[in-house]
Coordinates of N, CA and C in Angstrom, one line a residue:
X15 N -77.5 67.9 -12.2 CA -77.3 68.1 -13.8 C -77.5 66.7 -14.4
X16 N -78.7 66.5 -15.0 CA -79.0 65.4 -15.6 C -78.7 65.4 -16.8
X17 N -78.0 64.5 -17.6 CA -77.6 64.6 -19.0 C -78.5 63.3 -19.6
X18 N -79.3 63.6 -20.6 CA -79.9 62.5 -21.0 C -79.2 62.0 -22.4
X19 N -78.4 60.7 -22.2 CA -77.4 60.2 -23.0 C -78.2 59.6 -24.3
X20 N -79.3 59.1 -24.1 CA -80.1 58.5 -25.2 C -80.6 59.4 -26.0
X21 N -81.1 60.3 -25.5 CA -81.8 62.0 -26.4 C -80.5 62.7 -27.1
X22 N -79.3 62.6 -26.7 CA -78.2 63.2 -27.3 C -77.7 62.4 -28.5
X23 N -77.8 60.9 -28.0 CA -77.4 60.2 -29.1 C -78.1 60.0 -30.4
X24 N -79.6 60.1 -30.0 CA -80.6 60.1 -30.9 C -80.3 61.3 -32.1
X25 N -80.1 62.6 -31.4 CA -80.0 63.8 -32.0 C -78.6 63.7 -32.8
X26 N -77.6 63.1 -32.2 CA -76.2 63.0 -33.1 C -76.7 61.8 -34.2
X27 N -77.3 61.0 -34.2 CA -77.6 60.0 -35.2 C -78.2 60.7 -36.4
X28 N -79.5 61.3 -35.9 CA -80.1 62.1 -37.0 C -79.4 63.2 -37.7
X29 N -78.8 63.7 -36.9 CA -77.6 64.8 -37.5 C -76.6 64.1 -38.5
X30 N -76.1 62.8 -38.1 CA -75.1 62.2 -39.2 C -75.7 61.9 -40.2
X31 N -77.1 61.2 -40.0 CA -77.7 60.7 -41.1 C -78.0 61.8 -42.2
X32 N -78.6 62.9 -41.6 CA -79.2 64.2 -42.5 C -77.9 64.5 -43.3
X33 N -76.7 64.6 -42.7 CA -75.4 65.1 -43.2 C -75.2 64.2 -44.7
X34 N -75.2 62.8 -44.2 CA -74.9 62.1 -45.3 C -75.9 62.0 -46.2
X35 N -77.2 62.3 -46.1 CA -78.4 62.0 -46.8 C -78.2 63.3 -47.8
X36 N -77.7 64.4 -47.1 CA -77.4 65.5 -48.1 C -76.4 65.6 -48.8
X37 N -75.3 65.2 -48.5 CA -74.0 64.8 -49.1 C -74.4 64.0 -50.5
X38 N -74.9 63.0 -50.2 CA -75.4 61.8 -51.4 C -76.3 62.6 -52.2
X39 N -77.3 63.3 -51.8 CA -78.1 63.9 -52.8 C -77.6 65.0 -53.6
X40 N -76.7 65.7 -53.1 CA -75.9 67.0 -53.9 C -75.3 66.2 -54.8
X41 N -74.4 64.9 -54.5 CA -73.6 64.2 -55.3 C -74.3 63.6 -56.4
X42 N -75.5 63.3 -56.3 CA -76.1 62.6 -57.4 C -76.5 63.9 -58.4
X43 N -77.0 64.9 -57.8 CA -77.0 65.9 -58.8 C -75.9 66.6 -59.6
X44 N -74.8 66.8 -59.0 CA -73.6 67.2 -59.5 C -73.3 66.2 -60.8
X45 N -73.2 64.5 -60.4 CA -73.0 63.7 -61.4 C -73.9 63.8 -62.5
X46 N -75.1 63.9 -62.2 CA -75.9 64.2 -63.4 C -75.4 65.3 -64.4
X47 N -75.6 66.4 -63.6 CA -75.0 67.9 -64.4 C -73.8 67.5 -65.2
X48 N -73.0 66.9 -64.5 CA -71.5 66.5 -65.1 C -71.8 65.6 -66.3
X49 N -72.6 64.7 -66.1 CA -72.9 63.8 -67.3 C -73.7 64.5 -68.4
X50 N -74.4 65.3 -68.4 CA -75.0 66.2 -69.2 C -74.0 67.0 -70.0
X51 N -73.3 67.5 -69.2 CA -72.1 68.4 -69.6 C -71.3 67.8 -70.8
X52 N -71.0 66.5 -70.2 CA -69.6 65.8 -70.9 C -70.6 65.3 -72.2
X53 N -71.9 64.7 -72.2 CA -72.3 64.3 -73.4 C -72.8 65.4 -74.3
X54 N -72.8 66.6 -73.9 CA -72.9 67.8 -74.8 C -71.8 68.3 -75.6
X55 N -70.7 68.3 -75.0 CA -69.7 68.6 -75.5 C -68.8 67.6 -76.1
X56 N -68.8 66.3 -75.6 CA -68.1 65.2 -76.3 C -69.1 63.9 -76.5
X57 N -70.1 64.2 -77.7 CA -70.7 63.2 -78.0 C -70.4 61.7 -78.2
X58 N -70.9 60.8 -77.9 CA -70.4 59.5 -78.2 C -70.6 59.3 -79.7
X59 N -69.6 58.6 -80.4 CA -69.5 58.4 -81.6 C -70.0 56.9 -81.8
X60 N -70.9 56.6 -82.7 CA -71.6 55.3 -82.9 C -70.6 54.7 -84.1
X61 N -70.1 53.6 -83.7 CA -69.2 52.9 -84.6 C -70.1 51.8 -85.3
X62 N -70.1 51.6 -86.6 CA -70.9 50.6 -87.1 C -70.0 49.6 -87.3
X63 N -70.3 48.1 -87.0 CA -69.4 47.0 -87.1 C -70.2 46.3 -88.0
X64 N -69.5 45.6 -89.2 CA -70.2 44.8 -89.9 C -69.8 43.5 -90.0
X65 N -69.5 42.9 -88.9 CA -68.9 41.6 -88.7 C -70.0 40.6 -88.8
X66 N -69.9 39.5 -89.8 CA -70.9 38.5 -89.6 C -70.0 37.2 -89.3
X67 N -70.1 36.7 -88.0 CA -69.4 35.5 -87.7 C -69.6 34.4 -88.5
X68 N -68.6 33.7 -88.9 CA -68.7 32.6 -89.8 C -68.7 31.5 -88.9
X69 N -69.0 30.4 -89.4 CA -69.3 29.1 -88.6 C -68.0 28.6 -88.0
X70 N -66.7 28.6 -88.6 CA -65.5 28.5 -88.4 C -65.0 29.2 -87.0
X71 N -65.3 30.4 -87.1 CA -64.8 31.2 -86.0 C -65.6 30.9 -84.8
X72 N -66.9 30.5 -85.0 CA -67.9 30.2 -83.7 C -67.5 28.8 -83.1
X73 N -67.1 27.9 -84.1 CA -66.5 26.3 -83.5 C -65.2 26.5 -83.0
X74 N -64.1 27.4 -83.5 CA -62.8 27.6 -82.7 C -63.3 28.2 -81.5
X75 N -64.0 29.2 -81.3 CA -64.4 30.0 -80.1 C -64.9 28.8 -78.9
X76 N -65.9 28.1 -79.5 CA -66.3 27.0 -78.7 C -65.4 25.7 -78.2
X77 N -64.6 25.5 -79.2 CA -63.4 24.5 -78.8 C -62.7 25.1 -77.7
X78 N -62.4 26.3 -77.8 CA -61.3 27.0 -76.9 C -61.9 27.2 -75.5
X79 N -63.1 27.4 -75.6 CA -63.8 27.5 -74.2 C -64.2 26.0 -73.6
X80 N -64.2 25.2 -74.5 CA -64.2 23.8 -73.9 C -62.8 23.4 -73.4
X81 N -61.9 23.6 -73.9 CA -60.4 23.2 -73.5 C -60.0 23.9 -72.4
X82 N -60.5 25.4 -72.1 CA -60.2 26.0 -70.9 C -60.9 25.4 -69.8
X83 N -62.1 25.0 -69.9 CA -63.1 24.5 -68.8 C -62.3 23.2 -68.6
X84 N -61.8 22.4 -69.3 CA -61.3 21.1 -68.9 C -59.9 21.5 -68.3
X85 N -59.2 22.3 -68.8 CA -57.8 22.5 -68.1 C -58.2 23.0 -66.8
X86 N -59.1 23.9 -66.7 CA -59.4 24.2 -65.1 C -59.8 23.3 -64.2
X87 N -60.6 22.4 -64.7 CA -61.0 21.1 -64.0 C -60.0 20.3 -63.7
X88 N -59.1 20.0 -64.7 CA -57.9 19.0 -64.3 C -57.0 19.9 -63.3
X89 N -56.7 21.1 -63.5 CA -56.0 21.8 -62.5 C -56.5 21.7 -61.2
X90 N -58.0 22.0 -61.1 CA -58.6 21.8 -59.6 C -58.1 20.2 -59.1
X91 N -58.4 19.3 -59.8 CA -58.4 17.9 -59.2 C -56.8 17.8 -58.9
X92 N -56.0 18.4 -59.8 CA -54.4 18.1 -59.2 C -54.1 18.8 -57.8
X93 N -54.8 19.9 -57.8 CA -54.7 20.6 -56.4 C -55.2 19.9 -55.3
X94 N -56.1 19.0 -55.3 CA -56.6 18.4 -54.3 C -56.1 17.0 -54.2
X95 N -55.6 16.3 -55.0 CA -55.0 15.0 -54.9 C -53.5 15.0 -55.0

C-alpha cells in the first residue's frame, strides 16, 4: 500500500485555497450588495459647510502644532538623558 503524501498534500492545498477563494469571492459580492442596499434606503446627506478660515485661526493652529512638536522633542530628549 503506497501512499503518495506529496500528491495528497497538494490536493489538500488546492482544496483549501479553493475554499478560501470561494469564500472571499462570495464575501465581496455580499458586501457590494449590502452597500447598494444601504445607500438605496439610507442615502448620505451632503452637509454644506461655509467656513472661511481666517488668518488668525490658521496662525493659532500652526503655533499649536509647533508647540506640540517642540514638546515631543523635549520629552524624547528627557527620556534619553
